């Protein structure tokens, strides 16, 4: 993903002396493309996610309506070159972007827009290529694990390392099958997993999670989840979760051992419990998640 922050860091953009007028919270917004718009009627020109570049000449007649049209089309950010049409960005344009939460950048030095569009488009393509390459690499690692006779535990451990967050495998009923908590620890990982289910039970979209269905012979078996705790989840993490779900499906089809996985999780928990390596509050949460009866 190419973010607005990445765009502002491009050398050709830095030469324009960019000033973020509004929208500092939108620096992480994805920039899908860059488009120059100078006509007074900009309707139906965008697909969403574009950085719009302008000198303001087309917007000078009715800047408020002009800005509203671009906002309605899903503009990701607006960059205005000052000097030729406006000495300062008109207040109506500033207010329109602020209301919509669209970042507004002012260029204080003239710049060839073609150089910016070329740089942005090149960066977008490079980011997509890098994502594809990383996706193929994680897919190769999952495949190698399967070919070496490894299974779901090793696949999820590899996924946990790749996304640097806890990962969970659950069945179609939402019951825990296996998980790898990583550095955050079991308590935080299982708490985050429970939060996802509570949000879904309320009919809400859970935040901070990426999910991919595990499908066996055309039917849903369960899903793989990555839970954002210590690190944000990005486009690569989505690809990694999807590839992991495919690898899990391949392993389950060949082994059909989901009950063995549950037994392995429960056995590891009981071993830690017997050795006194589990705190009481953590033990209760883990026992409940692993389906031990009478844990309430």
PDB file of N, CA, C and O in Angstrom, residues 184-219:
ATOM      1  N   UNK A 184       2.839 -11.162  22.646  1.00  0.00           N
ATOM      2  CA  UNK A 184       1.811 -10.581  23.526  1.00  0.00           C
ATOM      3  C   UNK A 184       1.340 -11.510  24.625  1.00  0.00           C
ATOM      4  O   UNK A 184       0.830 -11.063  25.653  1.00  0.00           O
ATOM      5  N   UNK A 185       1.461 -12.824  24.440  1.00  0.00           N
ATOM      6  CA  UNK A 185       1.044 -13.769  25.468  1.00  0.00           C
ATOM      7  C   UNK A 185      -0.368 -14.267  25.264  1.00  0.00           C
ATOM      8  O   UNK A 185      -1.183 -13.666  24.559  1.00  0.00           O
ATOM      9  N   UNK A 186      -0.665 -15.388  25.932  1.00  0.00           N
ATOM     10  CA  UNK A 186      -1.951 -16.055  25.746  1.00  0.00           C
ATOM     11  C   UNK A 186      -3.134 -15.206  26.195  1.00  0.00           C
ATOM     12  O   UNK A 186      -4.172 -15.167  25.543  1.00  0.00           O
ATOM     13  N   UNK A 187      -3.000 -14.550  27.332  1.00  0.00           N
ATOM     14  CA  UNK A 187      -4.131 -13.814  27.883  1.00  0.00           C
ATOM     15  C   UNK A 187      -4.590 -12.712  26.935  1.00  0.00           C
ATOM     16  O   UNK A 187      -5.787 -12.582  26.642  1.00  0.00           O
ATOM     17  N   UNK A 188      -3.655 -11.905  26.430  1.00  0.00           N
ATOM     18  CA  UNK A 188      -4.025 -10.829  25.517  1.00  0.00           C
ATOM     19  C   UNK A 188      -4.559 -11.372  24.199  1.00  0.00           C
ATOM     20  O   UNK A 188      -5.521 -10.843  23.640  1.00  0.00           O
ATOM     21  N   UNK A 189      -3.932 -12.434  23.702  1.00  0.00           N
ATOM     22  CA  UNK A 189      -4.376 -13.005  22.431  1.00  0.00           C
ATOM     23  C   UNK A 189      -5.797 -13.553  22.534  1.00  0.00           C
ATOM     24  O   UNK A 189      -6.651 -13.268  21.681  1.00  0.00           O
ATOM     25  N   UNK A 190      -6.069 -14.322  23.574  1.00  0.00           N
ATOM     26  CA  UNK A 190      -7.401 -14.898  23.724  1.00  0.00           C
ATOM     27  C   UNK A 190      -8.440 -13.842  24.050  1.00  0.00           C
ATOM     28  O   UNK A 190      -9.609 -13.954  23.650  1.00  0.00           O
ATOM     29  N   UNK A 191      -8.044 -12.803  24.755  1.00  0.00           N
ATOM     30  CA  UNK A 191      -8.963 -11.703  25.029  1.00  0.00           C
ATOM     31  C   UNK A 191      -9.349 -10.986  23.735  1.00  0.00           C
ATOM     32  O   UNK A 191     -10.520 -10.648  23.525  1.00  0.00           O
ATOM     33  N   UNK A 192      -8.364 -10.765  22.866  1.00  0.00           N
ATOM     34  CA  UNK A 192      -8.643 -10.113  21.589  1.00  0.00           C
ATOM     35  C   UNK A 192      -9.540 -10.987  20.720  1.00  0.00           C
ATOM     36  O   UNK A 192     -10.441 -10.492  20.031  1.00  0.00           O
ATOM     37  N   UNK A 193      -9.298 -12.306  20.754  1.00  0.00           N
ATOM     38  CA  UNK A 193     -10.146 -13.232  20.000  1.00  0.00           C
ATOM     39  C   UNK A 193     -11.585 -13.195  20.520  1.00  0.00           C
ATOM     40  O   UNK A 193     -12.542 -13.169  19.736  1.00  0.00           O
ATOM     41  N   UNK A 194     -11.745 -13.154  21.824  1.00  0.00           N
ATOM     42  CA  UNK A 194     -13.094 -13.063  22.404  1.00  0.00           C
ATOM     43  C   UNK A 194     -13.763 -11.749  22.027  1.00  0.00           C
ATOM     44  O   UNK A 194     -14.976 -11.707  21.789  1.00  0.00           O
ATOM     45  N   UNK A 195     -12.989 -10.667  21.960  1.00  0.00           N
ATOM     46  CA  UNK A 195     -13.549  -9.374  21.564  1.00  0.00           C
ATOM     47  C   UNK A 195     -14.113  -9.422  20.151  1.00  0.00           C
ATOM     48  O   UNK A 195     -15.141  -8.793  19.850  1.00  0.00           O
ATOM     49  N   UNK A 196     -13.435 -10.144  19.267  1.00  0.00           N
ATOM     50  CA  UNK A 196     -13.925 -10.286  17.890  1.00  0.00           C
ATOM     51  C   UNK A 196     -15.300 -10.936  17.893  1.00  0.00           C
ATOM     52  O   UNK A 196     -16.234 -10.476  17.224  1.00  0.00           O
ATOM     53  N   UNK A 197     -15.454 -12.004  18.670  1.00  0.00           N
ATOM     54  CA  UNK A 197     -16.744 -12.698  18.710  1.00  0.00           C
ATOM     55  C   UNK A 197     -17.829 -11.849  19.364  1.00  0.00           C
ATOM     56  O   UNK A 197     -18.989 -11.881  18.924  1.00  0.00           O
ATOM     57  N   UNK A 198     -17.461 -11.092  20.374  1.00  0.00           N
ATOM     58  CA  UNK A 198     -18.469 -10.225  20.995  1.00  0.00           C
ATOM     59  C   UNK A 198     -18.963  -9.177  20.005  1.00  0.00           C
ATOM     60  O   UNK A 198     -20.162  -8.880  19.956  1.00  0.00           O
ATOM     61  N   UNK A 199     -18.044  -8.608  19.229  1.00  0.00           N
ATOM     62  CA  UNK A 199     -18.450  -7.615  18.223  1.00  0.00           C
ATOM     63  C   UNK A 199     -19.348  -8.256  17.170  1.00  0.00           C
ATOM     64  O   UNK A 199     -20.371  -7.678  16.772  1.00  0.00           O
ATOM     65  N   UNK A 200     -18.986  -9.452  16.722  1.00  0.00           N
ATOM     66  CA  UNK A 200     -19.800 -10.128  15.706  1.00  0.00           C
ATOM     67  C   UNK A 200     -21.161 -10.524  16.256  1.00  0.00           C
ATOM     68  O   UNK A 200     -22.164 -10.467  15.533  1.00  0.00           O
ATOM     69  N   UNK A 201     -21.218 -10.915  17.523  1.00  0.00           N
ATOM     70  CA  UNK A 201     -22.502 -11.257  18.138  1.00  0.00           C
ATOM     71  C   UNK A 201     -23.430 -10.045  18.191  1.00  0.00           C
ATOM     72  O   UNK A 201     -24.661 -10.194  18.164  1.00  0.00           O
ATOM     73  N   UNK A 202     -22.840  -8.844  18.270  1.00  0.00           N
ATOM     74  CA  UNK A 202     -23.639  -7.618  18.265  1.00  0.00           C
ATOM     75  C   UNK A 202     -23.983  -7.161  16.853  1.00  0.00           C
ATOM     76  O   UNK A 202     -24.631  -6.130  16.687  1.00  0.00           O
ATOM     77  N   UNK A 203     -23.536  -7.911  15.865  1.00  0.00           N
ATOM     78  CA  UNK A 203     -23.790  -7.531  14.483  1.00  0.00           C
ATOM     79  C   UNK A 203     -22.851  -6.465  13.963  1.00  0.00           C
ATOM     80  O   UNK A 203     -23.125  -5.843  12.932  1.00  0.00           O
ATOM     81  N   UNK A 204     -21.730  -6.271  14.649  1.00  0.00           N
ATOM     82  CA  UNK A 204     -20.772  -5.247  14.257  1.00  0.00           C
ATOM     83  C   UNK A 204     -19.588  -5.880  13.528  1.00  0.00           C
ATOM     84  O   UNK A 204     -19.341  -7.075  13.640  1.00  0.00           O
ATOM     85  N   UNK A 205     -18.873  -5.045  12.791  1.00  0.00           N
ATOM     86  CA  UNK A 205     -17.639  -5.479  12.146  1.00  0.00           C
ATOM     87  C   UNK A 205     -16.495  -5.326  13.135  1.00  0.00           C
ATOM     88  O   UNK A 205     -16.235  -4.228  13.626  1.00  0.00           O
ATOM     89  N   UNK A 206     -15.832  -6.420  13.442  1.00  0.00           N
ATOM     90  CA  UNK A 206     -14.747  -6.383  14.421  1.00  0.00           C
ATOM     91  C   UNK A 206     -13.555  -5.611  13.872  1.00  0.00           C
ATOM     92  O   UNK A 206     -13.216  -5.716  12.688  1.00  0.00           O
ATOM     93  N   UNK A 207     -12.942  -4.819  14.714  1.00  0.00           N
ATOM     94  CA  UNK A 207     -11.770  -4.039  14.333  1.00  0.00           C
ATOM     95  C   UNK A 207     -10.497  -4.797  14.708  1.00  0.00           C
ATOM     96  O   UNK A 207     -10.485  -5.626  15.619  1.00  0.00           O
ATOM     97  N   UNK A 208      -9.423  -4.493  14.001  1.00  0.00           N
ATOM     98  CA  UNK A 208      -8.127  -5.056  14.354  1.00  0.00           C
ATOM     99  C   UNK A 208      -7.998  -6.538  14.124  1.00  0.00           C
ATOM    100  O   UNK A 208      -7.296  -7.230  14.885  1.00  0.00           O
ATOM    101  N   UNK A 209      -8.649  -7.049  13.097  1.00  0.00           N
ATOM    102  CA  UNK A 209      -8.561  -8.481  12.811  1.00  0.00           C
ATOM    103  C   UNK A 209      -8.656  -8.694  11.308  1.00  0.00           C
ATOM    104  O   UNK A 209      -9.359  -7.966  10.600  1.00  0.00           O
ATOM    105  N   UNK A 210      -7.915  -9.671  10.823  1.00  0.00           N
ATOM    106  CA  UNK A 210      -8.025 -10.126   9.443  1.00  0.00           C
ATOM    107  C   UNK A 210      -8.419 -11.596   9.471  1.00  0.00           C
ATOM    108  O   UNK A 210      -7.837 -12.386  10.222  1.00  0.00           O
ATOM    109  N   UNK A 211      -9.409 -11.951   8.663  1.00  0.00           N
ATOM    110  CA  UNK A 211      -9.909 -13.325   8.658  1.00  0.00           C
ATOM    111  C   UNK A 211      -9.892 -13.884   7.239  1.00  0.00           C
ATOM    112  O   UNK A 211     -10.094 -13.143   6.276  1.00  0.00           O
ATOM    113  N   UNK A 212      -9.667 -15.173   7.136  1.00  0.00           N
ATOM    114  CA  UNK A 212      -9.761 -15.876   5.862  1.00  0.00           C
ATOM    115  C   UNK A 212     -10.410 -17.229   6.117  1.00  0.00           C
ATOM    116  O   UNK A 212     -10.040 -17.941   7.060  1.00  0.00           O
ATOM    117  N   UNK A 213     -11.387 -17.560   5.296  1.00  0.00           N
ATOM    118  CA  UNK A 213     -12.106 -18.822   5.464  1.00  0.00           C
ATOM    119  C   UNK A 213     -11.237 -20.011   5.086  1.00  0.00           C
ATOM    120  O   UNK A 213     -10.473 -19.963   4.111  1.00  0.00           O
ATOM    121  N   UNK A 214     -11.375 -21.074   5.862  1.00  0.00           N
ATOM    122  CA  UNK A 214     -10.780 -22.360   5.532  1.00  0.00           C
ATOM    123  C   UNK A 214     -11.893 -23.210   4.935  1.00  0.00           C
ATOM    124  O   UNK A 214     -12.872 -23.533   5.616  1.00  0.00           O
ATOM    125  N   UNK A 215     -11.753 -23.560   3.674  1.00  0.00           N
ATOM    126  CA  UNK A 215     -12.800 -24.304   2.972  1.00  0.00           C
ATOM    127  C   UNK A 215     -12.286 -25.689   2.592  1.00  0.00           C
ATOM    128  O   UNK A 215     -11.203 -25.835   2.031  1.00  0.00           O
ATOM    129  N   UNK A 216     -13.099 -26.701   2.916  1.00  0.00           N
ATOM    130  CA  UNK A 216     -12.764 -28.078   2.576  1.00  0.00           C
ATOM    131  C   UNK A 216     -13.834 -28.625   1.644  1.00  0.00           C
ATOM    132  O   UNK A 216     -15.023 -28.632   2.000  1.00  0.00           O
ATOM    133  N   UNK A 217     -13.432 -29.019   0.447  1.00  0.00           N
ATOM    134  CA  UNK A 217     -14.343 -29.601  -0.537  1.00  0.00           C
ATOM    135  C   UNK A 217     -15.557 -28.706  -0.783  1.00  0.00           C
ATOM    136  O   UNK A 217     -16.703 -29.163  -0.876  1.00  0.00           O
ATOM    137  N   UNK A 218     -15.306 -27.397  -0.854  1.00  0.00           N
ATOM    138  CA  UNK A 218     -16.355 -26.451  -1.198  1.00  0.00           C
ATOM    139  C   UNK A 218     -17.204 -25.968  -0.045  1.00  0.00           C
ATOM    140  O   UNK A 218     -18.085 -25.126  -0.233  1.00  0.00           O
ATOM    141  N   UNK A 219     -16.992 -26.476   1.157  1.00  0.00           N
ATOM    142  CA  UNK A 219     -17.797 -26.054   2.310  1.00  0.00           C
ATOM    143  C   UNK A 219     -16.898 -25.400   3.353  1.00  0.00           C
ATOM    144  O   UNK A 219     -15.704 -25.689   3.444  1.00  0.00           O
TER     145      UNK A 219
END
